[in-house]
Amino acid sequence: MRTLLDKAVLFALCLILHITLTGDMRPGSVVALLAAVCCTSLCEWLPAARLRPLMPGCYAVMACLSAEFLWFLPTIAYDAMRLRPLRLVRAGASPVRGSGADELPRWMMAVSCWLWVAPLAMRLFGLGADRGQAGPDSYLIVVVVAVGALLGESARRCDALDAGRTRIEDESRDMLRRYRIRLADGSEERAAAIHTATVNERTRIARDIHDNVGHLLTRAIMQAEAGRLVAEAGGAHDAARGFAQIHDTADQAMTMIRRSVHDLEDNGTDFAAQIHAAAHAFDGAADFDVRLRNDIRTAPAPVARCLAAVIREAVSNVAHHSDAAQVSVLLHEFPAFWQLTVQDDGGRMPHAAATAPRGMGLADIEARVRALGGTALCGPFNDGWRVFASIPKTPWTAEGGRA
């Protein structure tokens, strides 16, 4: 908007000056006006940015050949100064205006940007076929051209400041975005560290209760039972009833502690970490990639241990007995059960190997899953070997957790 306003003011000033000093608009003046309008328009809308600085030079050449073009030279000087290459904002940075104008050689840029001085010098020194001695109008034209050049230089500097401000704003936004990402990453890392510390502390508390209080209560239960038997053998029935009450109380306390320990153990189980560790147990030691997809957010501790053990055993079998290149581990949670599938692409087994007696690893997988009321299927599937396990949620949802 500022550029358009500056050019409008300069054109109006040139027209007023020309009509005031010459008294009319000759055909040559009209041609010069149209040429100036075309040149200054091309400086703004020429698609090839590197050709825009050449327009003032072309008009300056025409001004050297015809004095009529001198009247509208201020607008050309404005464009020439405004389109000069901008200095670097800082060392190593790109020019503010962009790299399009820098595709021309420097000498060509310098000649094109300062060629408007040549027709002024010819006017002042009386050179050229249609020029006489320099008069007051010549000096007035020089002053107006100088004003146009100063306005162009001012516009160039304003453009540089605007471009620099835009660059600084972009860098500030980018830096702020990076800082926010770092803060988010730091928050996630802190949350993960707090979660890990909480899980470890709960596991330690559950282990201490099980190892210390549990053994003491077990000893108290056995002592109460032994005292009851001795009292009954000696005919002290009142003492036997007292020992029986102590036994029942200690047994109830043991049941409550066992439930609390299992609750702490469930809360202290990082399911995702266990599954990830089991799936990638052979990373770096085997020539296959493991693709893990876990849709289960959390599960009771026995279920988590069972699934992790099944995954570890299945991946171990792939590492020792298969030439697979990829293993997919998929865990899905359904409303009534948890499902695990471990599939490799090691090719179908020969018939003799497929019908051979099963090893201890597969039997262990089936035994672990059956212990939780689930089912397990291991065998060839598609172009590889598949381990499938399904564990129902009923025991855990009906009893609120296994004691």
C-alpha angles and dihedrals in degrees: 000000000000092000092052091049093048092051092047091053092047093048091049091049092049092050093048091048093047095048092044095051101035102029097221145036110255121198090256090055091051090051090049091049092050091046091051091049091049094048095047090046091051089051088061105036107026106128093218103068093194091063096053096084089056093066096073089049092053092051091047090055090053089048089055089056099042129032092210089073091060092074093067097036093107092073090049091050087050092055093042093055094040094052096049113124111271122236120252113273090219139348113294094011127121121253113277093235092051137252097283095088092046092066090084119079114265094240091053090050092050093048093047094047096048101033091098088075091066099069090046091053091048090051094049095046095042096245123152136055098272099038128098131182117325111263137179091281090058092055090045090053089050090052093050091046089050089051090052091049091050091049090050092050090049091050090049091053091047090051089050091051092047092048091047091049091049090049092049091048091050092049091047092051091047091048091047090049091051091048091051090050090049091049090049091049090047091050091050091048091049091048090049091048092049090048091049092048091048092049092049092048092050090049091050092049091049091049093048092049091048095046099042114022094032093056092047092051091047090053091048091051092050092047092049091050091048091049091050092052092048092048092050090049090052094047094247097137095168090055090046091055090049092051089047091054090049089050093051093047093049090046091053090048089050091051092050092048091048091053092047091050091051091049091051090046092051092048090045094055115103097203097185092049092050093049093046092049092049094047093049097039091116099042109138093013098069136049098235135085123234118218109197126194115177118183094168112098098187141350137179115282096252091050091047091050091047095050092045091050092049091050092047093050093046093050090046090054090051091051094050105032108026141062093212121151096201137027123195119205113193125183121184131181119214128181092259106026148011118244131203128188125181112185129175132188098223094127130255116305121243115263093250093052093044092053095043119114113279120255128235092262095063091042090051091052092052092045093051093050094044090051088065094046095260137121131240131195123189124181149094116317129175106321099343147014125302133199112196125185133175124187120188122229095213098096091051099042095043097048097031090239134341115273 
